[in-house]
Amino acid sequence: ATVPPQQYAAPTAVAHTEQEPYIQHTPVWVVVVRGFQVLLGFIILVMAGYLIHLYATGENAFALVCGLFTAIVVGYDLITEKVPSARVAYNIWAVLALDLLMAIFWLASLGANAALRATFKYSVTIDGCYDDGSVVSSNHCVVSKRAAVKRAAVANAGGLAMISAIAGLSALPWLLFIATLVFHGHTFRLWHQEHKKPSADNATAEMKAQGTPMLAPQAPDQAVVHPQYADMQPYQSQVYPPQQLPQQAAAVYQQQPPPAGYPEAPAAYPQQQPYAPYADPNQAQYPPQQPVVPSPLGTPAPGQPYYPPQ
């Protein structure tokens, strides 16, 4: 019989293990806040542009840049989130970084324009002003010759009000960007805690637990047999007979009277029988020893031989 050739098949689909990108779906109130950020930035941009047209200062130029950047940042946030074809460019870290950057910028604009407004504190007499038609710093004013100090710039009441408005309105975008930064940071933190991967230590411990084989429990009544000790012979104890003392010494120990001065034990207590060791039935039996009656003349000391009377 012929063996059919082995065939191979490609998988129908490749497993997708990569985590889906995070896209924050903001509620309606966040979209409204974004709209106010753009609106306030545009108002500040117009006022700063008008002041720059009259006389350019670094503080007004910075406020104009902040208003322009606000429109760009908010446009990126809303377009990459709401438009499906542009979601590939969405990055939550970019959103957080841009919100933080704009909050710092608007705070700097607030301080800079407030400091600029504080420098206009001297009243002067203006003889006249004219416009040279330039885009930047087109207004020129002639200060009265009676002024003792040369002024770098002069502003009427309308110009001072615009500088104050730029400083005050810069606080509102600053607060709004802080609000959106906190919202996006908090929601991203909650999402990260929910979808974070287990730590390396937990994964290692789980792999070790899965790789450990299961052992069947042993019954407590079953005796464990060790094959290395199966051929050993059981231990047999040998009983050795007690050594027989000399007949004379044993008789002396039994018949020695108690020393004087000690009262005799009462008769009510039974006398203790001498110890009879266990005798092996396989060993030879000896006849009982006859007690030796000591001489009435005296009793030898222990260990001395006994001599009968002559």
Coordinates of C-alpha atoms in Angstrom, one line a residue:
A1 CA 0.0 0.0 0.0
T2 CA 1.3 3.5 -0.8
V3 CA 1.4 6.1 1.9
P4 CA -0.2 9.4 0.8
P5 CA 2.1 12.4 0.9
Q6 CA 1.9 14.6 3.9
Q7 CA 0.2 17.9 3.3
Y8 CA 0.5 21.2 5.1
A9 CA -2.0 24.0 5.5
A10 CA -1.4 27.7 6.3
P11 CA -3.3 29.2 9.3
T12 CA -6.5 31.0 8.4
A13 CA -5.6 34.1 10.4
V14 CA -2.6 35.4 12.2
A15 CA -3.1 35.9 16.0
H16 CA -3.0 39.5 16.9
T17 CA -1.4 39.9 20.3
E18 CA -0.5 43.6 20.2
Q19 CA -2.6 45.8 22.4
E20 CA -5.0 48.2 20.7
P21 CA -3.9 51.9 20.8
Y22 CA -5.5 54.0 23.4
I23 CA -7.9 56.7 22.2
Q24 CA -9.7 58.9 24.7
H25 CA -13.4 59.4 23.8
T26 CA -14.0 62.8 25.5
P27 CA -17.5 63.7 26.7
V28 CA -19.3 66.8 25.5
W29 CA -18.2 69.1 28.2
V30 CA -14.6 68.5 27.3
V31 CA -15.3 69.5 23.7
V32 CA -17.0 72.7 25.0
V33 CA -13.9 73.5 27.1
R34 CA -11.8 73.0 24.0
G35 CA -14.0 75.5 22.1
F36 CA -13.6 78.1 24.9
Q37 CA -9.8 77.6 24.7
V38 CA -9.8 78.4 21.0
L39 CA -12.2 81.4 21.5
L40 CA -10.2 83.0 24.2
G41 CA -6.9 82.4 22.4
F42 CA -8.4 84.0 19.3
I43 CA -9.5 87.1 21.2
I44 CA -6.1 87.5 22.8
L45 CA -4.4 86.9 19.4
V46 CA -6.5 89.8 17.9
M47 CA -5.7 92.3 20.7
A48 CA -2.0 91.4 20.7
G49 CA -1.9 91.7 17.0
Y50 CA -3.4 95.2 17.1
L51 CA -0.9 96.3 19.7
I52 CA 2.0 94.9 17.7
H53 CA 0.8 96.8 14.7
L54 CA 1.0 100.0 16.7
Y55 CA 4.1 99.2 18.7
A56 CA 5.7 95.8 18.9
T57 CA 6.7 94.4 22.3
G58 CA 8.0 91.0 23.3
E59 CA 5.1 90.5 25.8
N60 CA 2.4 91.1 23.1
A61 CA 4.2 88.9 20.6
F62 CA 4.3 86.1 23.1
A63 CA 0.6 86.4 23.8
L64 CA 0.0 86.3 20.0
V65 CA 2.1 83.1 19.8
C66 CA 0.1 81.5 22.6
G67 CA -3.2 82.2 20.9
L68 CA -1.9 80.7 17.6
F69 CA -0.5 77.6 19.4
T70 CA -3.8 77.1 21.2
A71 CA -5.7 76.8 17.9
I72 CA -3.1 74.3 16.6
V73 CA -3.2 72.1 19.7
V74 CA -7.0 72.0 20.1
G75 CA -7.3 71.2 16.4
Y76 CA -4.9 68.2 16.7
D77 CA -6.8 66.9 19.8
L78 CA -10.2 67.1 18.3
I79 CA -9.4 66.0 14.7
T80 CA -7.3 62.9 15.7
E81 CA -10.0 61.9 18.2
K82 CA -13.2 62.5 16.3
V83 CA -12.2 61.8 12.7
P84 CA -11.7 58.0 12.1
S85 CA -9.3 58.3 9.3
A86 CA -7.0 60.6 11.4
R87 CA -7.0 58.4 14.6
V88 CA -3.7 56.8 13.5
A89 CA -2.0 60.1 14.5
Y90 CA -3.6 60.1 18.0
N91 CA -1.2 59.7 20.9
I92 CA -2.3 60.2 24.5
W93 CA 1.2 61.2 25.6
A94 CA 1.2 63.9 22.9
V95 CA -2.1 65.2 24.2
L96 CA -0.9 65.3 27.8
A97 CA 2.4 67.0 26.8
L98 CA 0.6 69.7 24.6
D99 CA -1.9 70.5 27.4
L100 CA 0.9 70.9 29.9
L101 CA 2.9 73.0 27.5
M102 CA 0.0 75.4 26.8
A103 CA -0.8 75.7 30.5
I104 CA 2.8 76.9 31.0
F105 CA 2.7 79.2 28.1
W106 CA -0.5 80.9 29.2
L107 CA 0.8 81.3 32.7
A108 CA 3.9 83.0 31.3
S109 CA 1.8 85.3 29.1
L110 CA -0.2 86.3 32.1
G111 CA 2.9 87.3 34.1
A112 CA 4.7 89.0 31.2
N113 CA 1.8 91.2 30.1
A114 CA 0.9 92.1 33.7
A115 CA 4.6 93.2 34.2
L116 CA 4.4 95.2 31.0
R117 CA 1.3 97.0 32.1
A118 CA 3.0 98.0 35.4
T119 CA 5.7 99.9 33.5
F120 CA 3.3 102.5 32.1
K121 CA 3.1 104.6 35.2
Y122 CA 4.3 108.1 34.1
S123 CA 2.1 110.6 32.5
V124 CA 3.4 112.5 29.5
T125 CA 2.2 115.1 27.0
I126 CA 2.0 113.9 23.4
D127 CA 2.2 116.6 20.7
G128 CA 1.0 114.3 17.9
C129 CA 1.1 110.8 16.4
Y130 CA 1.4 109.5 12.8
D131 CA 1.2 106.2 10.9
D132 CA 4.0 105.2 8.5
G133 CA 2.0 102.4 6.9
S134 CA 4.1 99.5 8.3
V135 CA 2.7 96.2 9.5
V136 CA 4.6 96.2 12.7
S137 CA 5.2 99.3 14.9
S138 CA 3.6 101.7 12.4
N139 CA 2.5 104.3 15.0
H140 CA 5.0 107.0 16.0
C141 CA 4.2 109.7 18.6
V142 CA 6.0 112.9 19.4
V143 CA 6.4 113.5 23.1
S144 CA 6.6 117.0 24.4
K145 CA 10.2 118.4 24.7
R146 CA 9.5 119.4 28.2
A147 CA 9.7 115.8 29.3
A148 CA 12.9 115.2 31.3
V149 CA 13.2 111.5 30.5
K150 CA 13.0 109.9 27.1
R151 CA 10.1 107.4 26.9
A152 CA 10.5 104.1 25.1
A153 CA 6.8 103.8 24.4
V154 CA 3.7 105.6 25.2
A155 CA 0.1 104.3 25.3
N156 CA -3.2 106.0 25.7
A157 CA -6.1 104.7 27.8
G158 CA -7.2 102.3 25.1
G159 CA -3.8 100.7 24.7
L160 CA -3.4 100.3 28.5
A161 CA -6.8 98.6 28.7
M162 CA -5.8 96.1 26.0
I163 CA -2.6 95.2 27.8
S164 CA -4.6 94.7 31.0
A165 CA -7.2 92.6 29.1
I166 CA -4.5 90.4 27.6
A167 CA -3.0 89.7 31.0
G168 CA -6.4 89.0 32.6
L169 CA -7.7 86.8 29.8
S170 CA -4.5 84.7 29.7
A171 CA -5.5 83.3 33.1
L172 CA -8.7 81.7 31.6
P173 CA -6.9 79.5 29.0
W174 CA -4.3 78.6 31.6
L175 CA -7.1 77.2 33.9
L176 CA -8.9 75.5 31.1
F177 CA -5.7 73.7 29.9
I178 CA -5.1 72.6 33.4
A179 CA -8.6 71.1 33.6
T180 CA -8.2 69.2 30.3
L181 CA -4.8 68.0 31.4
V182 CA -6.1 66.6 34.7
F183 CA -9.1 64.9 32.9
H184 CA -7.0 63.2 30.3
G185 CA -4.4 62.2 32.8
H186 CA -6.9 60.7 35.2
T187 CA -8.8 58.8 32.6
F188 CA -5.6 57.4 31.1
R189 CA -4.4 56.3 34.5
L190 CA -7.7 54.4 35.2
W191 CA -7.5 52.7 31.8
H192 CA -3.8 51.8 32.3
Q193 CA -4.6 50.2 35.7
E194 CA -7.4 48.1 34.1
H195 CA -5.4 46.9 31.1
K196 CA -1.8 46.7 32.5
K197 CA 0.0 43.4 32.1
P198 CA 1.0 41.3 35.1
S199 CA 4.4 41.9 36.5
A200 CA 7.4 39.7 35.6
D201 CA 7.6 38.2 39.2
N202 CA 3.9 37.1 39.0
A203 CA 4.3 35.7 35.6
T204 CA 7.4 33.7 36.7
A205 CA 5.6 32.4 39.7
E206 CA 2.6 31.3 37.6
M207 CA 4.9 29.5 35.1
K208 CA 6.6 27.7 38.0
A209 CA 3.3 26.7 39.5
Q210 CA 2.1 25.3 36.1
G211 CA 5.3 23.4 35.5
T212 CA 5.3 21.6 38.9
P213 CA 4.0 18.0 38.5
M214 CA 1.1 16.9 40.6
L215 CA 2.0 14.2 43.2
A216 CA -0.5 11.6 44.4
P217 CA -1.1 11.8 48.1
Q218 CA 0.1 8.7 50.1
A219 CA -2.3 6.9 52.4
P220 CA -1.2 7.1 56.0
D221 CA -1.9 3.4 56.7
Q222 CA 0.4 2.2 53.9
A223 CA 3.8 1.2 55.0
V224 CA 6.7 2.5 53.0
V225 CA 9.0 -0.3 51.9
H226 CA 12.6 0.6 51.3
P227 CA 14.2 -1.9 49.0
Q228 CA 17.8 -1.2 50.2
Y229 CA 16.9 -2.6 53.6
A230 CA 14.8 -5.7 52.5
D231 CA 17.7 -8.2 52.7
M232 CA 18.7 -7.3 56.3
Q233 CA 18.2 -10.0 59.0
P234 CA 16.2 -9.1 62.0
Y235 CA 18.1 -8.3 65.1
Q236 CA 18.3 -11.0 67.8
S237 CA 19.2 -10.1 71.3
Q238 CA 21.4 -12.4 73.3
V239 CA 20.7 -12.8 77.0
Y240 CA 23.8 -13.4 79.1
P241 CA 23.4 -15.1 82.5
P242 CA 24.2 -13.0 85.5
Q243 CA 27.5 -13.7 87.1
Q244 CA 27.3 -15.9 90.2
L245 CA 28.8 -14.4 93.3
P246 CA 30.8 -16.6 95.6
Q247 CA 28.6 -18.6 98.0
Q248 CA 30.3 -17.3 101.0
A249 CA 30.1 -13.6 100.0
A250 CA 26.4 -14.0 99.1
A251 CA 25.6 -15.7 102.4
V252 CA 27.5 -12.9 104.2
Y253 CA 25.4 -10.3 102.4
Q254 CA 22.2 -12.0 103.3
Q255 CA 23.0 -12.6 107.0
Q256 CA 24.7 -9.4 107.9
P257 CA 22.7 -7.7 110.6
P258 CA 21.7 -4.0 110.3
P259 CA 23.9 -1.6 112.2
A260 CA 22.9 -0.5 115.7
G261 CA 21.0 2.7 116.2
Y262 CA 18.6 2.3 113.3
P263 CA 15.1 1.1 114.0
E264 CA 13.9 -2.0 112.3
A265 CA 11.3 -1.7 109.6
P266 CA 7.8 -2.5 110.9
A267 CA 6.5 -6.0 110.3
A268 CA 3.5 -4.7 108.5
Y269 CA 5.5 -4.0 105.3
P270 CA 6.4 -7.2 103.4
Q271 CA 10.0 -7.8 102.8
Q272 CA 11.2 -7.3 99.3
Q273 CA 12.1 -10.5 97.5
P274 CA 15.5 -10.7 96.0
Y275 CA 15.8 -10.0 92.3
A276 CA 15.5 -13.1 90.3
P277 CA 17.0 -12.6 86.8
Y278 CA 15.4 -14.2 83.8
A279 CA 17.0 -17.5 83.0
D280 CA 17.3 -18.7 79.5
P281 CA 15.7 -22.1 79.1
N282 CA 18.4 -23.2 76.6
Q283 CA 21.1 -22.8 79.1
A284 CA 22.2 -25.3 81.7
Q285 CA 20.3 -25.4 85.1
Y286 CA 22.4 -25.2 88.2
P287 CA 21.2 -26.7 91.5
P288 CA 20.2 -24.2 94.2
Q289 CA 23.0 -23.2 96.5
Q290 CA 22.9 -24.2 100.2
P291 CA 23.0 -21.3 102.6
V292 CA 26.0 -21.2 104.9
V293 CA 25.4 -20.6 108.6
P294 CA 27.9 -18.1 109.9
S295 CA 29.9 -18.8 113.0
P296 CA 28.5 -17.3 116.2
L297 CA 32.0 -16.1 117.1
G298 CA 32.1 -13.4 114.5
T299 CA 31.4 -12.3 111.0
P300 CA 34.2 -11.7 108.5
A301 CA 34.4 -8.4 106.7
P302 CA 33.2 -8.3 103.1
G303 CA 35.7 -9.7 100.7
Q304 CA 37.6 -11.8 103.3
P305 CA 37.6 -15.6 103.3
Y306 CA 35.7 -17.5 105.9
Y307 CA 37.6 -19.9 108.1
P308 CA 35.6 -22.4 110.2
P309 CA 36.4 -22.6 113.9
Q310 CA 39.0 -25.1 115.0

